[in-house]
mmCIF file of C-alpha atoms and ligand atoms in Angstrom:
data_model
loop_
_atom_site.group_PDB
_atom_site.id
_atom_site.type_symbol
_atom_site.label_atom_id
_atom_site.label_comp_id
_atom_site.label_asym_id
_atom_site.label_seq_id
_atom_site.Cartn_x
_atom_site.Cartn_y
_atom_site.Cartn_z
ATOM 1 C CA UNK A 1002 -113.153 203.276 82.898
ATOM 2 C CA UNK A 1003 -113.368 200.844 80.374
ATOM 3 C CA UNK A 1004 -116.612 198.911 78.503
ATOM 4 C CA UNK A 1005 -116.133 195.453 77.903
ATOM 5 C CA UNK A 1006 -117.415 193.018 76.168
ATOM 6 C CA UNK A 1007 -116.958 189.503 77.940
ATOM 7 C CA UNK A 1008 -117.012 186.282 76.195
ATOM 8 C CA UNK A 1009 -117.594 182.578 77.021
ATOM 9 C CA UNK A 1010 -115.266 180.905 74.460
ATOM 10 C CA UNK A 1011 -116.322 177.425 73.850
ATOM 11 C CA UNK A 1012 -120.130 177.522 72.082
ATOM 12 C CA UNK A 1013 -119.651 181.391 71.454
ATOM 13 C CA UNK A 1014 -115.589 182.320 69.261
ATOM 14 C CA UNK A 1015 -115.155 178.515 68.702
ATOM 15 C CA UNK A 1016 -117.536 175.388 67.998
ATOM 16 C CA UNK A 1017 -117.902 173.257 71.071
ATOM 17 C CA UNK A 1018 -116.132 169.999 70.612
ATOM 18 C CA UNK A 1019 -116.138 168.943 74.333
ATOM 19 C CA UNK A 1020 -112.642 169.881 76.090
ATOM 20 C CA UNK A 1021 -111.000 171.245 73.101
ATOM 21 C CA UNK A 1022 -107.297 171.948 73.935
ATOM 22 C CA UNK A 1023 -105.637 170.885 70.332
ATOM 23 C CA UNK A 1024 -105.165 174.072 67.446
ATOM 24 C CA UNK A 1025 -105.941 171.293 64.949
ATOM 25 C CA UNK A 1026 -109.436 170.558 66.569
ATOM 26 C CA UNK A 1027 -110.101 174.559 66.310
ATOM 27 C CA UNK A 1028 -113.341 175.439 64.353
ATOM 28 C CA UNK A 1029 -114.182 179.216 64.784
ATOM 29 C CA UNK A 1030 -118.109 179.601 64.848
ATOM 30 C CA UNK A 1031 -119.864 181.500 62.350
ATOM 31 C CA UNK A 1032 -119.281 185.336 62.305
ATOM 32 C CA UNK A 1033 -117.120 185.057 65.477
ATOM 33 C CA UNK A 1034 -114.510 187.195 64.115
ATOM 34 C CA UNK A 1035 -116.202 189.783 62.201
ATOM 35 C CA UNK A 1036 -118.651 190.213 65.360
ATOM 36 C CA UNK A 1037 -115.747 190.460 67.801
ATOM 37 C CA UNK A 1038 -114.207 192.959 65.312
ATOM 38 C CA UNK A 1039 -117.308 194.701 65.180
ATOM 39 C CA UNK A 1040 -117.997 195.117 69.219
ATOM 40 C CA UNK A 1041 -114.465 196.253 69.356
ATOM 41 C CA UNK A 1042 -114.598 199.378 66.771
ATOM 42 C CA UNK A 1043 -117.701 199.817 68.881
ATOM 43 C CA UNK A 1044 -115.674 200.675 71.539
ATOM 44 C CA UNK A 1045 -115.438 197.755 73.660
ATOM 45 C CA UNK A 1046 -112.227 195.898 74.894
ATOM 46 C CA UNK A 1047 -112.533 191.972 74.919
ATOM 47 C CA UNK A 1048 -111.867 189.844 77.526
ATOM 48 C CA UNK A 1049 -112.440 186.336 77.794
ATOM 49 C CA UNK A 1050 -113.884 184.103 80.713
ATOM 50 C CA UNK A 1051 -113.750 180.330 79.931
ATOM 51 C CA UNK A 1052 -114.169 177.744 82.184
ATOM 52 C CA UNK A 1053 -111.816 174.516 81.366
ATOM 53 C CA UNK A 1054 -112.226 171.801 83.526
ATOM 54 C CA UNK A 1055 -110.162 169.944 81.283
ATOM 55 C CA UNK A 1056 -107.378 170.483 83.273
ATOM 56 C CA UNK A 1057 -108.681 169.995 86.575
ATOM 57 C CA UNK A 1058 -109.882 166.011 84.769
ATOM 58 C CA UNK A 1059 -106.819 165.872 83.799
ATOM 59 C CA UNK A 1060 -107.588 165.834 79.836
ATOM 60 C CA UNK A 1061 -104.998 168.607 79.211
ATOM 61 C CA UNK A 1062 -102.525 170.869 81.086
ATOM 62 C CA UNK A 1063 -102.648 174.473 81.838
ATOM 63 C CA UNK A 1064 -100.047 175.153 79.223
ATOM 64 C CA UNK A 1065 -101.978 173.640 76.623
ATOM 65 C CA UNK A 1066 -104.785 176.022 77.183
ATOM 66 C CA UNK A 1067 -101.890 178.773 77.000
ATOM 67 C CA UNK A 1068 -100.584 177.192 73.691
ATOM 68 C CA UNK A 1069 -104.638 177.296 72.145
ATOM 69 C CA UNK A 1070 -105.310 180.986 73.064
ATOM 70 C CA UNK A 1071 -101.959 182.317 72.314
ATOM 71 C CA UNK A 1072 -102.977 181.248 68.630
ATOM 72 C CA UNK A 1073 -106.255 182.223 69.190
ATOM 73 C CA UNK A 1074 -105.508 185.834 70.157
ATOM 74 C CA UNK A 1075 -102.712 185.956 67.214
ATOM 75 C CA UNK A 1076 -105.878 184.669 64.848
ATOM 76 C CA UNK A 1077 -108.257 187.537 66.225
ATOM 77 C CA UNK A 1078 -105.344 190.078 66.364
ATOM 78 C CA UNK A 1079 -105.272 189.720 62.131
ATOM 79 C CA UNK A 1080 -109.082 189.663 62.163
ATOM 80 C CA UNK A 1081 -108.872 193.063 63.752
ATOM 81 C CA UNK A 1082 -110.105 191.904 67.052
ATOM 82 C CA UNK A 1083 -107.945 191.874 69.668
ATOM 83 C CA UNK A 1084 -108.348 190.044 72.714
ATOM 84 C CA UNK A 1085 -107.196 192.148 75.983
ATOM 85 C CA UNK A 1086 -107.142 189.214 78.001
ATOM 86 C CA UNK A 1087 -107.774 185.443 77.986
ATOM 87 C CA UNK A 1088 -109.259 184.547 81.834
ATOM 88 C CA UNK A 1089 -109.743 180.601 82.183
ATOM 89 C CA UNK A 1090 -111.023 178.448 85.246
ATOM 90 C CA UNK A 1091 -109.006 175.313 85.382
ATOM 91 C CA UNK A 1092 -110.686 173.795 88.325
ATOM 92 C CA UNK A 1093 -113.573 171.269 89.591
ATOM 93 C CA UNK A 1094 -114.349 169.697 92.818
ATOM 94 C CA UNK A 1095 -114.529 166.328 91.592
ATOM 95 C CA UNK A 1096 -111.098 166.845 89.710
ATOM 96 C CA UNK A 1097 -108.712 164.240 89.341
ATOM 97 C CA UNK A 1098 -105.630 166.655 89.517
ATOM 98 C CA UNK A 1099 -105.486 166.931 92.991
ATOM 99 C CA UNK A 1100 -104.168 170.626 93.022
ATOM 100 C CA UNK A 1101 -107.400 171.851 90.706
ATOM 101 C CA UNK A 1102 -109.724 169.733 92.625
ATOM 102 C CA UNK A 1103 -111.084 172.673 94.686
ATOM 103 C CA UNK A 1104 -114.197 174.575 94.766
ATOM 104 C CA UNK A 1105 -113.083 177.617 93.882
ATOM 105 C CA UNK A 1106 -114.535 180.859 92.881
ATOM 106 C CA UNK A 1107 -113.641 181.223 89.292
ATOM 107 C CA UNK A 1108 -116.085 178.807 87.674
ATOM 108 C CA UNK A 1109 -119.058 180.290 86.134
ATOM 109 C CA UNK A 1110 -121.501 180.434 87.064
ATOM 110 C CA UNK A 1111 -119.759 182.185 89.543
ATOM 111 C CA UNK A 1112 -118.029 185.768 89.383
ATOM 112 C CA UNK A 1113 -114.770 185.286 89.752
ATOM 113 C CA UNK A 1114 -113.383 185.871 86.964
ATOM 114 C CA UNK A 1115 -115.451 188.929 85.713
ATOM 115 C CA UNK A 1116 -114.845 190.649 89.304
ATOM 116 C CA UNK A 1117 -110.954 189.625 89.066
ATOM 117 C CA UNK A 1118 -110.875 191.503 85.214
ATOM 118 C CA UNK A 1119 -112.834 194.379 86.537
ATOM 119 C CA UNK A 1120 -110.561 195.150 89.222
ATOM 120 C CA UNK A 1121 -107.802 194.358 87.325
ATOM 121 C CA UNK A 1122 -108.567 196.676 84.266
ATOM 122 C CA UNK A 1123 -111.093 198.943 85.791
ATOM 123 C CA UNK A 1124 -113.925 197.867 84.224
ATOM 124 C CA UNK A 1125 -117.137 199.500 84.083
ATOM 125 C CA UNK A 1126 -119.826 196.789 84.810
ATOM 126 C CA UNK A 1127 -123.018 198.819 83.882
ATOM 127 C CA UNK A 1128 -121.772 200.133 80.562
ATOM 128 C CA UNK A 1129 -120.548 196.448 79.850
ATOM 129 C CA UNK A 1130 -122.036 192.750 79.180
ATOM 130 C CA UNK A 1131 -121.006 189.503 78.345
ATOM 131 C CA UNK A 1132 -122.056 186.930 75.367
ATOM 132 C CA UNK A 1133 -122.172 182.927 76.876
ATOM 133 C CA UNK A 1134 -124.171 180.000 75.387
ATOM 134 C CA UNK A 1135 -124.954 178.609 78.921
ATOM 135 C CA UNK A 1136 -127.279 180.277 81.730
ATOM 136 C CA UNK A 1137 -124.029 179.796 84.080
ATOM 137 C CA UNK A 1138 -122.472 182.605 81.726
ATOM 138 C CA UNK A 1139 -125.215 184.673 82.111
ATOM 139 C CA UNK A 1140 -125.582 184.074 85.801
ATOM 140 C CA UNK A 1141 -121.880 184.658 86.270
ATOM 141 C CA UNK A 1142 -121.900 188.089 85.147
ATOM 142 C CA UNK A 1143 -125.376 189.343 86.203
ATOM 143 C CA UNK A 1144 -123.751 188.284 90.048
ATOM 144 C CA UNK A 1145 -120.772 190.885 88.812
ATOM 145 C CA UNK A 1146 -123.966 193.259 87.945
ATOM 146 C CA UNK A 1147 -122.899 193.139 84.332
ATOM 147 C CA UNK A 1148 -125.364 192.150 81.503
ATOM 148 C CA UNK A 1149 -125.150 188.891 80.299
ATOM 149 C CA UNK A 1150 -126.880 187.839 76.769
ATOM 150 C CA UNK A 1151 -127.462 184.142 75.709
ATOM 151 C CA UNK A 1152 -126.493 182.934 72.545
ATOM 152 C CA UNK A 1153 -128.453 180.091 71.253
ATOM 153 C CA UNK A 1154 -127.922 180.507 67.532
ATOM 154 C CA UNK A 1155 -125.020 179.613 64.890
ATOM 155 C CA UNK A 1156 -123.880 183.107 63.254
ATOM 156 C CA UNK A 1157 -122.652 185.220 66.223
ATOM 157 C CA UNK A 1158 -122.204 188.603 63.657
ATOM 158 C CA UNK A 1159 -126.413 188.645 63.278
ATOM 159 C CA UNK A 1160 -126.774 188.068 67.244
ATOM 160 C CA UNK A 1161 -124.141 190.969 67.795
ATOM 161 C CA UNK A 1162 -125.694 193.186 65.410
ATOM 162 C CA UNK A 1163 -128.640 192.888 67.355
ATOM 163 C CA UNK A 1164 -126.881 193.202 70.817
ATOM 164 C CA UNK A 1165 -125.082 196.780 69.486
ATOM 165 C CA UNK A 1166 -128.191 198.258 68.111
HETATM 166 MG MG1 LIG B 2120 -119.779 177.787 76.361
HETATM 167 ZN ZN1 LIG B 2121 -111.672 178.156 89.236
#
């Protein structure tokens, strides 16, 4: 079985700019790749778990998410961090896109998307956890009994240092 380490992306790889979906608006936080780089020679495969209601407000389409974390994957690939797999939650009940105005299962804080990846990739939940900068993150994966850490700060290599020790 696999250990992963699951990330919320906006607050925690990039800076939160409020529904970022342009490349050019990209700013990586501190230490994101180095500290992704470093979990992975640890041993554990990254996966992703974003929630973008962007699309479901209709700021930005599906396949502009797809555009962002293509290049953000082809980024952490040369940093020596490569992401397994980029989950992201396009919905919200008070959507304006009628088709993504649902209340699904996927947004955090609810499991969805942890349980889908750990079915999907046989996951092992107990010897994995997930970094979010929102108590929905950590309440999303602590409900898919996996260990969920906050991160408040601005250098995520420090935090991770921590985490891994
Ligand atoms: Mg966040
Ligand atoms: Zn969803």
């Amino acid at each position: 079985m696999r250990k992963v380490l699951f990330l919320d992306r906006d607050g925690v790889i990039n800076k939160d700019v409020s529904y970022l979906y342009k490349i050019e608006d990209l700013q990586w936080v501190d230490g994101a790749k180095e500290a992704l780089k470093l979990a992975y020679d640890a041993g554990y495969d990254l996966i992703v778990v974003t929630n973008q209601s962007g699309v479901a407000r209709g700021y930005y389409k599906e396949s502009d998410v797809q555009i962002l974390h293509d290049y953000m994957g082809n980024e952490l690939d040369k940093a020596g961090a490569p992401i397994l797999r980029f989950y992201y939650c396009p919905h919200h009940k008070d959507g304006t896109v009628e088709r993504y105005a649902v209340d699904c299962d996927c947004r955090k804080p609810k499991p969805g998307m942890l349980l889908q990846a750990i079915k999907e990739y046989n996951v092992d939940p107990s010897e994995s956890f997930l970094i979010g900068d929102n108590v929905r993150d950590v309440e999303s994966a602590e409900a898919a009994g996996v260990k969920g850490y906050l991160f408040t700060g601005t250098d995520l290599l420090s935090f991770m240092k921590i985490i891994l020790n």
